Coordinates of C-alpha atoms (C1' of nucleotides) in Angstrom, one line a residue:
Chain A
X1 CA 60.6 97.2 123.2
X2 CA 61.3 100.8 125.1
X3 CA 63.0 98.6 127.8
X4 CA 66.0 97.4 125.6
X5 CA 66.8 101.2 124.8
X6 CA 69.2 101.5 127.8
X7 CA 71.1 98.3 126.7
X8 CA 71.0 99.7 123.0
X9 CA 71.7 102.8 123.8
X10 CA 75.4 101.8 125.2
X11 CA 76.2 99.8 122.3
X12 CA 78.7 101.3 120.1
X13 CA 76.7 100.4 117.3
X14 CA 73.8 102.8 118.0
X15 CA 76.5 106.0 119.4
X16 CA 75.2 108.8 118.3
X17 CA 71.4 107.6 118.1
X18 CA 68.7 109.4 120.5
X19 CA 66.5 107.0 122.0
X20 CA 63.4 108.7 120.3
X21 CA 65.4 107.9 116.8
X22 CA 65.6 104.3 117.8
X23 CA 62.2 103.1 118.0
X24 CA 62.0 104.9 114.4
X25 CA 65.0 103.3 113.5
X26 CA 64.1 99.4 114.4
X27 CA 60.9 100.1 112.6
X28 CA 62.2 101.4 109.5
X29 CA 64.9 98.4 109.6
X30 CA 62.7 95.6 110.5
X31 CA 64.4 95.0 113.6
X32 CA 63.2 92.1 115.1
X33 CA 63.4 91.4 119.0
X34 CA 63.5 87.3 119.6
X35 CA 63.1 85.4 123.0
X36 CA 65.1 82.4 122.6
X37 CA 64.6 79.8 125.6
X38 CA 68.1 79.0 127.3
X39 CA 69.7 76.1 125.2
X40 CA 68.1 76.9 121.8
X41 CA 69.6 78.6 118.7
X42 CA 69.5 82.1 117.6
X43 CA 71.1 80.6 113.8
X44 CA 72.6 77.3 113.3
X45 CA 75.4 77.0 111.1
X46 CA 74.8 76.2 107.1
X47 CA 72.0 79.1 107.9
X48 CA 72.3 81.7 105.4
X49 CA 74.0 84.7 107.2
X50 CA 71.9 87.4 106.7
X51 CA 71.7 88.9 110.5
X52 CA 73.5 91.4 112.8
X53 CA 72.5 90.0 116.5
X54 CA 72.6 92.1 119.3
X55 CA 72.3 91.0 123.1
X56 CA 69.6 92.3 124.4
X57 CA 69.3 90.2 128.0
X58 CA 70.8 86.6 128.8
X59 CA 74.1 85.6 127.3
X60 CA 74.7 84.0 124.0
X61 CA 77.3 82.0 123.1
X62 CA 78.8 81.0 119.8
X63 CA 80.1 77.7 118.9
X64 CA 81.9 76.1 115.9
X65 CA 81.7 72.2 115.2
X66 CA 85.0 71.2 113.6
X67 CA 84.9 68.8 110.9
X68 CA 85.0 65.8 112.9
X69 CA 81.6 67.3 114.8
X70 CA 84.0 68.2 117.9
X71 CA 82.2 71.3 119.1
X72 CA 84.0 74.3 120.7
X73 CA 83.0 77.8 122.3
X74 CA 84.9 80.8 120.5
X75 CA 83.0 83.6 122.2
X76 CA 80.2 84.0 124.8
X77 CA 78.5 87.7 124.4
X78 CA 76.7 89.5 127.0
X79 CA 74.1 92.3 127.0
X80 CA 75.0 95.0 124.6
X81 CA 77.0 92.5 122.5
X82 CA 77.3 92.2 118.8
X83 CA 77.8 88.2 117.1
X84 CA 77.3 87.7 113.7
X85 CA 77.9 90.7 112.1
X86 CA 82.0 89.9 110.8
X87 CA 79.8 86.8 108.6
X88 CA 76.9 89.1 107.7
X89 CA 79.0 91.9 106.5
X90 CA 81.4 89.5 104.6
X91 CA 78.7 88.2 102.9
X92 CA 79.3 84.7 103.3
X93 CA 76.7 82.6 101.9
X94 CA 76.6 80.1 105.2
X95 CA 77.5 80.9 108.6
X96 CA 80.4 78.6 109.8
X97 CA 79.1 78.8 113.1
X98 CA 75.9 78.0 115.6
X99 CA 74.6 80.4 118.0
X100 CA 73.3 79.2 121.2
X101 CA 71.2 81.2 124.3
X102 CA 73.1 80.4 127.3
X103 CA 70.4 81.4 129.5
X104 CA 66.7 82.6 128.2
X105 CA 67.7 86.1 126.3
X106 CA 66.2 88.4 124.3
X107 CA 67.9 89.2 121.1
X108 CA 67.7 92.2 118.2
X109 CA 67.9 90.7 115.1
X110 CA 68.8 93.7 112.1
X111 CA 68.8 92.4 108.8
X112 CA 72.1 93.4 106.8
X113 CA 70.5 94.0 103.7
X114 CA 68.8 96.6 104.7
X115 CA 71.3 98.0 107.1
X116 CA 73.4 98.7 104.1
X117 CA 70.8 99.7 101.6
X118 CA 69.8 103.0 102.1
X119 CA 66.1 103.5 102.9
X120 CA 63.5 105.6 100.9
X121 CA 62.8 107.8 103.7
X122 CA 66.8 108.7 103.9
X123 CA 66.9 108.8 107.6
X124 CA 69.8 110.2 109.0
X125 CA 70.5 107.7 111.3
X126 CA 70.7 104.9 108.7
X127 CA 73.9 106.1 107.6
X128 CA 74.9 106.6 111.1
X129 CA 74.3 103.1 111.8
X130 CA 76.8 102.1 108.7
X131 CA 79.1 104.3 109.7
X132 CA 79.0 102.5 113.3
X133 CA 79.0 99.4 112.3
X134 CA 81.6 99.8 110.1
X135 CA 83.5 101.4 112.9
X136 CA 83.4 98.6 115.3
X137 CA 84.4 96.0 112.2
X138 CA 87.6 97.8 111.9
X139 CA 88.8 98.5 114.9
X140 CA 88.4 94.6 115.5
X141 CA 90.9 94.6 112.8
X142 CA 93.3 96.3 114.6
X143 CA 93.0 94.6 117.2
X144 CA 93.0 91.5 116.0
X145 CA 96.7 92.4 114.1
X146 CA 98.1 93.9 117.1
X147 CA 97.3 90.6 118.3
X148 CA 99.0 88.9 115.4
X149 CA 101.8 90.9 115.3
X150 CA 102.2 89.9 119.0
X151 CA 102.0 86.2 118.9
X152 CA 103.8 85.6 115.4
X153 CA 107.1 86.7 117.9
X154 CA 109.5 83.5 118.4
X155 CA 110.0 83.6 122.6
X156 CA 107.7 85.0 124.5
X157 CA 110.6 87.5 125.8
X158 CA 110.2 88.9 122.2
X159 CA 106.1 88.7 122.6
X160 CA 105.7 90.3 125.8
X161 CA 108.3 93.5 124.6
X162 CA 106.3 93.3 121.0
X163 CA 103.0 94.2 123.7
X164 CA 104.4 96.6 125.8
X165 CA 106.0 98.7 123.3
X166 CA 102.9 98.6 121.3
X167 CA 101.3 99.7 124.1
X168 CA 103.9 102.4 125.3
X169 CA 103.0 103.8 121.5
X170 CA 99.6 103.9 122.0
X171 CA 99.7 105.5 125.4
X172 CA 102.6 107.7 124.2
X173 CA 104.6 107.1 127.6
X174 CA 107.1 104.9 128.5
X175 CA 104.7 104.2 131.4
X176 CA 101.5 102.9 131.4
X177 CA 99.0 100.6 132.7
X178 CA 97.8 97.7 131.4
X179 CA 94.0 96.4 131.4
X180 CA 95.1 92.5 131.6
X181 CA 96.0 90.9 135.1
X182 CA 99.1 88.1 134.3
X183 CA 97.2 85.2 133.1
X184 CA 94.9 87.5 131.1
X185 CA 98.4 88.7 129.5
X186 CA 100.0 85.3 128.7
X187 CA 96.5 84.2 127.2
X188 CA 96.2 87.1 125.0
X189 CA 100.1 86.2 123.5
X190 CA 99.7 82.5 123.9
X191 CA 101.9 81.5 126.0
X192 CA 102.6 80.2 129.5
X193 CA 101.8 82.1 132.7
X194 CA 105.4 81.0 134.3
X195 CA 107.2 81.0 131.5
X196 CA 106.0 85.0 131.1
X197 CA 106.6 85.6 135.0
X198 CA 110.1 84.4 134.7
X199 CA 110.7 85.8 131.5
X200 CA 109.2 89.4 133.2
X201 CA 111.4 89.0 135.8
X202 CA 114.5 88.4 133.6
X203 CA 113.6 91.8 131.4
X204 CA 113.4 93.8 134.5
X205 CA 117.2 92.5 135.8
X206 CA 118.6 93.6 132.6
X207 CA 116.8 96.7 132.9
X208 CA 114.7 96.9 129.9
X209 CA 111.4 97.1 131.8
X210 CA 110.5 98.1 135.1
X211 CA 106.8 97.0 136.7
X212 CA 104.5 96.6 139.5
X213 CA 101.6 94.8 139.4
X214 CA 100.2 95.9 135.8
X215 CA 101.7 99.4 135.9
X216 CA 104.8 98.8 133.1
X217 CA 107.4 101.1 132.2
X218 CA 109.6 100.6 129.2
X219 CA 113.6 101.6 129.8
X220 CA 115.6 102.6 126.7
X221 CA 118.5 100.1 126.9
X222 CA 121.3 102.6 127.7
X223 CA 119.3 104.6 131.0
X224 CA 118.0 102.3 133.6
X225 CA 115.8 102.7 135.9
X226 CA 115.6 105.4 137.6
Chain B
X1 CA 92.4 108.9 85.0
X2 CA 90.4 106.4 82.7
X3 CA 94.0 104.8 82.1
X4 CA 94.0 103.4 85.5
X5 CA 90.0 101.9 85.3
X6 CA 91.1 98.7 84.1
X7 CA 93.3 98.3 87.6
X8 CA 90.4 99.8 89.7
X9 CA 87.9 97.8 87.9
X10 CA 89.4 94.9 89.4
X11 CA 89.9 95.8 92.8
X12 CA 86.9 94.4 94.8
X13 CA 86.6 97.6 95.8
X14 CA 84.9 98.7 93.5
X15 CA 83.2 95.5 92.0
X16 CA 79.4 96.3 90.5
X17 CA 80.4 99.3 89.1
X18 CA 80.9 100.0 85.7
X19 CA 83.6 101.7 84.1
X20 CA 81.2 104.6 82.9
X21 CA 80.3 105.3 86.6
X22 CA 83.6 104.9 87.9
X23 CA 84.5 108.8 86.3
X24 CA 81.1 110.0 87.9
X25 CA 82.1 108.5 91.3
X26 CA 85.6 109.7 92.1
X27 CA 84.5 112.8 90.7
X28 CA 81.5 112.8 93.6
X29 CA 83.9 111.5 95.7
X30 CA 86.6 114.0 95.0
X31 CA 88.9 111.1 94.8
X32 CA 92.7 112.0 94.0
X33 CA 95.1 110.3 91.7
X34 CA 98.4 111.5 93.0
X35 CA 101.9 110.5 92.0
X36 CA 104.4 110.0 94.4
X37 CA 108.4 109.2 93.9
X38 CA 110.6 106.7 94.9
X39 CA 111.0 106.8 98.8
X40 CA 108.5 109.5 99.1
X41 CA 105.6 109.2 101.6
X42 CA 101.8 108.6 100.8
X43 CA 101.3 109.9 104.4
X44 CA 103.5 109.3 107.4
X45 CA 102.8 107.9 110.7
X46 CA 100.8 110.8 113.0
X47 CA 98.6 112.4 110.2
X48 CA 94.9 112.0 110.8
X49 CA 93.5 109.1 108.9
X50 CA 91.3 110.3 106.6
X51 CA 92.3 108.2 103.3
X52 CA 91.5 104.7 102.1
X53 CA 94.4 104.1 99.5
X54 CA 94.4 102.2 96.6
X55 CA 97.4 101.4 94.4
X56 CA 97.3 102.0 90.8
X57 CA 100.9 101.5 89.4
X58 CA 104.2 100.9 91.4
X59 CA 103.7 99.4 94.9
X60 CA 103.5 101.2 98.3
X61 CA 105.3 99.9 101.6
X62 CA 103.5 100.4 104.9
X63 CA 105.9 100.8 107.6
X64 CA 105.6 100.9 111.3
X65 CA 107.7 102.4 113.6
X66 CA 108.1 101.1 117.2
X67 CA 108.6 103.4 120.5
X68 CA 112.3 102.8 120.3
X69 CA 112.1 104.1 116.3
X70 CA 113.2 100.8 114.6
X71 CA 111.0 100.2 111.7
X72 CA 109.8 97.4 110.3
X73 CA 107.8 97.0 107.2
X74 CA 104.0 95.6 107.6
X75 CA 102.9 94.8 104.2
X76 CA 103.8 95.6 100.5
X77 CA 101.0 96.4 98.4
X78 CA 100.8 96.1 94.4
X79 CA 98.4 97.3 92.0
X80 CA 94.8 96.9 93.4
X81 CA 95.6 96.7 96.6
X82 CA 93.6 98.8 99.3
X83 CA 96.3 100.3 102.3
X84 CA 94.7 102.4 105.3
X85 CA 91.3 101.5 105.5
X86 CA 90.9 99.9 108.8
X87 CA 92.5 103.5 110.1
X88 CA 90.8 105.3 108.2
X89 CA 87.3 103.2 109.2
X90 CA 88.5 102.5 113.2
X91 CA 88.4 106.2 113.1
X92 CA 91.6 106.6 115.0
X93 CA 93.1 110.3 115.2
X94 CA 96.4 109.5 114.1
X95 CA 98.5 107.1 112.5
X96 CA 100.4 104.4 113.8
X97 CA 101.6 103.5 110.4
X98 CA 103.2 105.3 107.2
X99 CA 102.7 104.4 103.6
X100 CA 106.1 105.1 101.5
X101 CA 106.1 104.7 97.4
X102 CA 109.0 101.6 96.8
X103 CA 108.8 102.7 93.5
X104 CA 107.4 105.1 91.9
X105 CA 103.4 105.1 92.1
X106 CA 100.0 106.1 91.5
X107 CA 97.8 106.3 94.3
X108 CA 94.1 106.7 94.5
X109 CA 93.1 108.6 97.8
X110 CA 89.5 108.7 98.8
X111 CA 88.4 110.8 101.6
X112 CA 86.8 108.3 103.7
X113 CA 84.2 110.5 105.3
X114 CA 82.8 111.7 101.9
X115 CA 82.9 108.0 101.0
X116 CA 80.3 107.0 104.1
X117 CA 78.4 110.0 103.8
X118 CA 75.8 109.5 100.8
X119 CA 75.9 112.7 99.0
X120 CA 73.5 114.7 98.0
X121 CA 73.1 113.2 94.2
X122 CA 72.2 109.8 95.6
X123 CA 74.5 107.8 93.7
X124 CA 73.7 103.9 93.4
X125 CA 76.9 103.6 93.6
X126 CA 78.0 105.4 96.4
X127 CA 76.2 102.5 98.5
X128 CA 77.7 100.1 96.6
X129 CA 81.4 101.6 97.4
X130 CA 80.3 101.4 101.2
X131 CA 78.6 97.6 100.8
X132 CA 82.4 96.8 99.0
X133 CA 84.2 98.4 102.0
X134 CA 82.5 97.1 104.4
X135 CA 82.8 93.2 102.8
X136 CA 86.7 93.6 102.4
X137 CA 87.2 94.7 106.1
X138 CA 84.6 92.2 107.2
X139 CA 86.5 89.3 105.2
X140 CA 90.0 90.4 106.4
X141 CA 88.8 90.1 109.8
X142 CA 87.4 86.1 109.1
X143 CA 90.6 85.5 107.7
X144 CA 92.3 87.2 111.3
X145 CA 90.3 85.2 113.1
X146 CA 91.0 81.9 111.2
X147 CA 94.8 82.4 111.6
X148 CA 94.6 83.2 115.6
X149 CA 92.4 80.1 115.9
X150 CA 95.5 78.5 114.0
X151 CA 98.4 80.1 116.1
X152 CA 96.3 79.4 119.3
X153 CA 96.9 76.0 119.7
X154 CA 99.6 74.6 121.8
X155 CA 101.3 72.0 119.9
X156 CA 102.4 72.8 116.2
X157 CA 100.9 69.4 115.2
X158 CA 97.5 71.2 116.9
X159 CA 97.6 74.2 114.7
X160 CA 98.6 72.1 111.3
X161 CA 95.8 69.9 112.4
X162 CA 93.5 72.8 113.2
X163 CA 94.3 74.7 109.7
X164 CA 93.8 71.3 107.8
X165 CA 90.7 70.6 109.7
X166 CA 89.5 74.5 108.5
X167 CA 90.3 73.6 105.5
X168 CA 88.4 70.8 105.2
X169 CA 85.2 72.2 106.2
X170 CA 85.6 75.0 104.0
X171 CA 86.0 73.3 100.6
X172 CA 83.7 70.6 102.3
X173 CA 85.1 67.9 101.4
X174 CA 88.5 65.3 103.4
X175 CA 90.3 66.2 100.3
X176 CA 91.5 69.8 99.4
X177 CA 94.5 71.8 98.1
X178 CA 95.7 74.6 99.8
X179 CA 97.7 77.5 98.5
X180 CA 100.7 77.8 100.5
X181 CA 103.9 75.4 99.7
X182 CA 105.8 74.2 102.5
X183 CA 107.9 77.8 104.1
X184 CA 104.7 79.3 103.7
X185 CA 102.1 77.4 105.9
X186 CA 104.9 77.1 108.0
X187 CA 105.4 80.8 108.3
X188 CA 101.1 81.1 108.3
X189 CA 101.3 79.5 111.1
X190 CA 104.4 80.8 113.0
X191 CA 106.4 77.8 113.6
X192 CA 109.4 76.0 111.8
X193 CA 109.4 74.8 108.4
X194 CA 111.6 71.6 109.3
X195 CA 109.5 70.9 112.5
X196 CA 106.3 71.1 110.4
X197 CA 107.3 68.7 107.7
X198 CA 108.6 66.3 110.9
X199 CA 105.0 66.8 111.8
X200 CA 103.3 66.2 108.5
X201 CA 105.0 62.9 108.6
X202 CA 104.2 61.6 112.0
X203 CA 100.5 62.5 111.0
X204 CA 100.9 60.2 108.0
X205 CA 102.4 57.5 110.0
X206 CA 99.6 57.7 112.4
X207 CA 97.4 57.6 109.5
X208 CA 95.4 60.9 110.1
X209 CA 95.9 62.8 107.0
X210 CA 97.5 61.8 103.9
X211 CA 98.8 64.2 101.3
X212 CA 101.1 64.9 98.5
X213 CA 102.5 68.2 97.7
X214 CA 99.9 70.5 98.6
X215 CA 97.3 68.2 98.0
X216 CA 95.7 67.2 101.0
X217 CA 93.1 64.8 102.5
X218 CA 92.3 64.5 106.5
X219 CA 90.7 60.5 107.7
X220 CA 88.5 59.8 110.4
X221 CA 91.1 58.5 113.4
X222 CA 89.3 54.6 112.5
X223 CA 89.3 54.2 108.9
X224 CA 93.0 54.4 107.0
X225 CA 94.0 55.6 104.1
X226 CA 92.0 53.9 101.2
Chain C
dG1 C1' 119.7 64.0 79.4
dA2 C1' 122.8 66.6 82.5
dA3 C1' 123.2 70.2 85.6
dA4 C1' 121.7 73.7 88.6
dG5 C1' 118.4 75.3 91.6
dT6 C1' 114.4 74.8 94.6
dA7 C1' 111.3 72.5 97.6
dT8 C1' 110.7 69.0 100.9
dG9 C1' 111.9 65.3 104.4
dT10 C1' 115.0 63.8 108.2
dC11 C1' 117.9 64.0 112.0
dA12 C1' 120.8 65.3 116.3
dG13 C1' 122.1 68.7 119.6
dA14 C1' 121.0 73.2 121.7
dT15 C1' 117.5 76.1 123.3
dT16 C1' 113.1 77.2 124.8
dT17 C1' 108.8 76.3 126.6
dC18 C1' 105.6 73.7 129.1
dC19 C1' 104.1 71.5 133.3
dA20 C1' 103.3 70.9 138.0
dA21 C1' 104.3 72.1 142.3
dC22 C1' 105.4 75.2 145.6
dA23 C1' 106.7 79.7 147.9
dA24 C1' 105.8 84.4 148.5
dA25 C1' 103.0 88.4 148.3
dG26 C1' 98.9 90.8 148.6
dG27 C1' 93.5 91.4 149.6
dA28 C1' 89.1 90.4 151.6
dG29 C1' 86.4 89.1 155.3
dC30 C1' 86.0 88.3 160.0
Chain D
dG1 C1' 95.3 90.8 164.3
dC2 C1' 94.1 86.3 161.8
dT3 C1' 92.8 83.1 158.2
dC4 C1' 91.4 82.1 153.6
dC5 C1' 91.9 82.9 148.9
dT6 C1' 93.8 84.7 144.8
dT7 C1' 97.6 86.4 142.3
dT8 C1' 102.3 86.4 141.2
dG9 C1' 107.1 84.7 141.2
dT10 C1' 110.3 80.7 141.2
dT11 C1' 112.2 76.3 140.1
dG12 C1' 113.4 71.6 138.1
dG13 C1' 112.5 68.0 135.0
dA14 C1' 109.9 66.7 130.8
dA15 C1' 108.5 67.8 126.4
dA16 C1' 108.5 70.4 122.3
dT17 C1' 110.6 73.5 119.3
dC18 C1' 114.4 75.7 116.9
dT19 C1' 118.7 75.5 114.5
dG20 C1' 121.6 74.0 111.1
dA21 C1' 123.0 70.6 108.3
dC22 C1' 122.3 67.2 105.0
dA23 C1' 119.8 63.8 101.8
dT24 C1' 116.3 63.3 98.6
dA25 C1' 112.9 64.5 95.2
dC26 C1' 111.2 67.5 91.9
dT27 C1' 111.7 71.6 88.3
dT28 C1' 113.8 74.3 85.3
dT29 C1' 117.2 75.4 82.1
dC30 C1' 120.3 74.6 78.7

DNA sequence: GAAAGTATGTCAGATTTCCAACAAAGGAGC
DNA sequence: GCTCCTTTGTTGGAAATCTGACATACTTTC
């Protein structure tokens, strides 16, 4: 078990947690740490979702079967990952979605239940572990508006300045780096590689933006660049 | 303070918890009914987040400002309705947002870190506050997800398709009703009213869903409409 | 029941985006 | 230096979307 504490101990959802606490912690939780031969599931969906799973080795991946039975990946998670926890935490009663192991993997299985329902002993890292997971939840909330906020833009000229704006906020600096490559970037707003190149290349002749690779600078209309 | 219970009672908030323990709690809590004016501010963009907000009378705007200063409203939220939680949760230092009273208003402002942090009384329902929390922001982020999936897809027959398909499986069941009319699906997810409706049609024609008004009903690609 | 107002379906032209292919620029390895 | 390979920019024709306008159906109001 001792072996997973390096992998735990990166995950956001343990920050703040000394290794010694840990092994007291997954005890008083009922952690449980699966082997799950490559191929197999973790959950299936219609499983009650009662589980916070946490990479411990292999990859996992989780897959949704539309109506029709057409199956499709939505995310593959690596060691020090989290999956499950948005349908856990929401409290639906089954999950919409299957999780498979990739490759052999060990996985940490926390029951939510007791996550949120404070133990007898009143551990102090119990409520750390909330607060963490509750963290992580909603930052993925902001980042999943941001996200919104960029795509629900008409062209993908408006898209790309709703991003880099957003960005120049967050940085505070009309210069700034970004951590997508250009077809990471046109993923992320939905649209077209090409389309984005040609439409990056038009914003920097009218001397709105200025760029270099993924370094971005954002020009007030009136001053150009200088 | 007990005139606004009825409204809080409702919120999901603060569901479990019974009208007698709701004085108990904000008193733990040190929540704060405050009033604020017409056009005044809640908080404004760059205060620390520290407050989850709920509305009790009037409704509350949340605006954001972009790095050039033009501002454009987020969401409106009436009676009930929770405003600065993720922030407050994510932890971040500052605001990107502000909250401004559209008319005049009662807020409820809990201090979010007193709120995770089980005080000393052991409340039951302290835990149950942080369960509630912790469910909203969880569910807000399916629904996220679900309308990315949505605006994802290439084609705006794909993401009708896609949300009718979700739809589907959900109620589980071909046949369904959804809760948007016409502008509003169309807005859900980002594309043209008139195109959509053009779409709808060509989907009847082809004999893959059928529907009326806002009834709907998806068919396997072989057998028709019975 | 008539009239007004709203929601929905349809269509043509203008715009935008996608697609596919290629050119140019940069990096890694030799 | 060279080549190979990846990333990025460019372009033209095809496809999809948007725009605006209008017709039709349905509701509401009087």
């Amino acid at each position: 078990m001792e072996e997973y504490f390096d992998i735990l101990s990166q995950c956001p959802l343990f920050s703040g947690i000394s290794r010694q606490e840990m092994g007291l912690m997954l005890n008083c939780l009922g952690g449980k740490i699966t082997c799950i031969a490559k191929g197999k599931p973790v959950f299936l969906e219609g499983n009650p979702a009662l589980f916070v799973g946490v990479v411990l080795s292999g990859t996992v991946q989780i897959v949704r079967d539309d109506y029709y039975g057409n199956r499709s990946v939505l995310t593959v998670v690596s060691p020090g990952g989290l999956f499950g926890e948005a349908f856990a935490c929401a409290g639906v009663e089954t999950l919409p979605v299957s999780a498979i192991a990739l490759q052999n993997c060990a996985v940490l299985l926390l029951d939510c239940k007791r996550v949120l329902t404070g133990c007898s002993n009143a551990c102090p890292f119990h409520s750390r572990l909330v607060h963490n997971l509750l963290r992580g939840i909603a930052q993925k909330n902001l980042m999943l508006t941001s996200k919104i906020r960029c795509m629900s833009q008409k062209t993908t000229q408006e898209k790309l300045m709703e991003f880099l704006l957003e960005q120049a906020k967050q940085h505070d600096s009309a210069e700034f780096v970004i951590p997508y490559d250009r077809q990471a970037l046109a993923d992320y707003l939905g649209v077209e590689r090409s389309a984005m190149s040609a439409e990056i290349s038009k914003l920097k002749k009218a001397g709105r933006i200025d760029c270099s690779g993924s370094r971005f600078r954002v020009l007030t209309p009136d001053k150009k660049s200088s």
